[in-house]
Amino acid sequence: MGRPGFYINGDSDPPPSLEEIRAWSESFDRLMRNSSGRRAFSEFLKCEYSEENILFWQACEDLKLETNPAVVEEKARLIYEDYISILSPKEVSLDSRVRDIVHRNMRAPTPHTFDEAQSQIYTLMHRDSYPRFINSSSYKELAQLTSNCSSAGRKESTSRKDSAT
């Protein structure tokens, strides 16, 4: 994986500041609004074998941006097959009420076909996975990355001075 935190930077995104990374622990919404935060959270979810939740959430966000009805229908069908169908290996956990709403909405898909399901998965991630992420060693390492690197460098140079005397 390279140096700690390397995976959170996108191709064109500047790395988040230490202040921004630390702010993720104050607000799940802020974490999810930040592309680097979503990537870091997604990496954590992979380790927990629950990455399908954020993948589904992101697919719903992408669907909401679509305006072409034929593309909306195709994307909705793919989202359904990938995350809602009981045959999918990436099936998200939805209650029967929300599952019924999605089934009804699939008769005439719109960019908002999965809103109820997306909201339920967002809440699940917020209540379940997010607290574990904030308490994980991977997040703590990211949140202290700058200070750890600079203090480690000072300790190393101090150690060299001590051993030279």
C-alpha positions in Angstrom: 0.0 0.0 0.0 3.0 2.3 0.2 3.4 5.0 2.8 0.5 5.5 5.2 -2.4 7.5 3.7 -1.1 7.2 0.2 -4.3 5.6 -1.0 -6.5 8.5 0.0 -5.1 10.8 -2.7 -6.9 10.7 -6.1 -5.1 11.4 -9.4 -6.0 15.1 -9.4 -7.0 15.8 -5.8 -4.6 17.6 -3.6 -3.9 15.6 -0.4 -6.2 16.6 2.5 -4.7 18.7 5.2 -4.2 17.2 8.7 -6.9 19.5 9.9 -9.3 18.2 7.3 -8.5 14.6 8.2 -9.0 15.3 11.9 -12.3 17.0 11.1 -13.6 13.7 9.6 -13.9 12.4 13.2 -16.3 15.2 14.0 -18.8 14.6 11.2 -19.7 11.6 9.1 -21.3 14.0 6.6 -18.0 15.9 6.2 -16.1 12.6 5.7 -18.5 11.6 3.0 -18.5 15.0 1.3 -14.7 14.8 0.9 -13.4 12.6 -1.9 -10.2 11.7 0.1 -12.4 10.9 3.1 -14.6 8.6 1.1 -11.5 6.8 -0.3 -10.0 6.3 3.1 -13.4 5.1 4.5 -13.8 2.8 1.5 -10.3 1.3 2.1 -11.4 0.6 5.7 -14.7 -0.9 4.6 -12.7 -3.3 2.3 -10.9 -4.6 5.4 -14.3 -5.1 7.1 -15.8 -6.8 4.1 -18.5 -4.2 3.8 -17.3 -2.1 0.9 -20.5 -2.8 -1.0 -22.2 -0.2 1.2 -20.1 2.7 0.0 -20.0 1.4 -3.5 -23.8 1.3 -3.5 -24.0 4.8 -2.0 -21.6 6.2 -4.7 -23.5 4.4 -7.5 -26.7 6.1 -6.3 -25.0 9.5 -6.2 -23.8 8.9 -9.8 -27.3 7.9 -10.9 -28.7 11.2 -9.5 -26.5 13.1 -11.9 -27.8 11.3 -15.0 -30.4 13.1 -17.1 -30.8 10.7 -20.1 -33.8 8.4 -19.4 -32.2 5.5 -21.3 -29.0 5.8 -19.3 -31.0 6.2 -16.1 -32.8 2.9 -16.8 -29.6 1.1 -17.6 -27.7 2.4 -14.6 -30.7 1.6 -12.3 -30.8 -1.9 -13.6 -27.1 -2.4 -13.0 -27.4 -1.0 -9.5 -30.3 -3.3 -8.8 -28.4 -6.3 -10.1 -25.2 -5.4 -8.3 -26.6 -4.3 -4.9 -30.3 -5.1 -4.4 -30.8 -8.5 -6.0 -30.6 -11.4 -3.5 -28.5 -13.2 -6.1 -25.8 -10.5 -5.9 -22.6 -11.2 -4.0 -22.5 -7.5 -3.2 -26.1 -7.3 -1.8 -26.6 -4.5 0.7 -28.7 -5.1 3.8 -32.1 -3.4 3.4 -35.3 -3.9 5.4 -38.3 -5.3 3.6 -40.1 -2.0 3.5 -37.3 -0.3 1.7 -36.8 -3.3 -0.6 -40.5 -3.1 -1.5 -40.1 0.6 -2.4 -37.2 -0.2 -4.6 -39.1 -3.0 -6.4 -42.0 -0.5 -7.1 -39.6 2.2 -8.2 -37.8 -0.2 -10.7 -41.0 -0.3 -12.8 -40.2 3.2 -14.1 -36.6 4.0 -12.9 -35.6 7.6 -12.2 -32.5 9.2 -10.8 -34.1 8.9 -7.4 -35.2 5.2 -7.6 -32.9 4.2 -4.8 -33.2 7.2 -2.5 -34.8 5.3 0.4 -32.3 2.5 0.1 -29.4 4.9 -0.2 -30.6 6.7 3.0 -30.8 3.4 4.9 -27.3 2.4 3.9 -25.9 5.8 4.7 -27.5 5.6 8.2 -26.1 2.0 8.6 -22.6 3.2 7.7 -22.9 6.2 10.0 -24.0 4.2 13.0 -22.1 1.0 12.4 -18.9 1.4 10.4 -18.0 5.0 10.9 -17.4 4.7 14.7 -15.1 1.8 14.0 -13.3 3.7 11.3 -12.7 6.7 13.6 -11.3 4.3 16.2 -9.2 2.3 13.8 -5.5 2.4 13.7 -5.6 3.3 10.0 -7.6 6.5 10.7 -5.5 7.4 13.7 -2.4 7.0 11.6 -3.8 9.3 8.9 -5.0 11.9 11.5 -1.5 12.1 13.0 0.5 11.6 9.8 2.2 15.0 9.7 3.0 15.2 13.3 4.3 11.6 13.4 6.6 12.2 10.4 8.0 15.5 11.8 8.5 14.2 15.3 10.1 11.0 14.0 12.6 13.0 12.0 13.5 15.1 15.1 13.9 11.9 17.2 16.1 10.4 14.6 18.4 13.4 14.3 18.6 13.6 18.1 19.5 9.9 18.3 22.3 10.4 15.8 23.7 13.4 17.8 23.5 11.3 21.0 25.3 8.3 19.4 28.0 10.6 17.9 29.0 11.9 21.3 
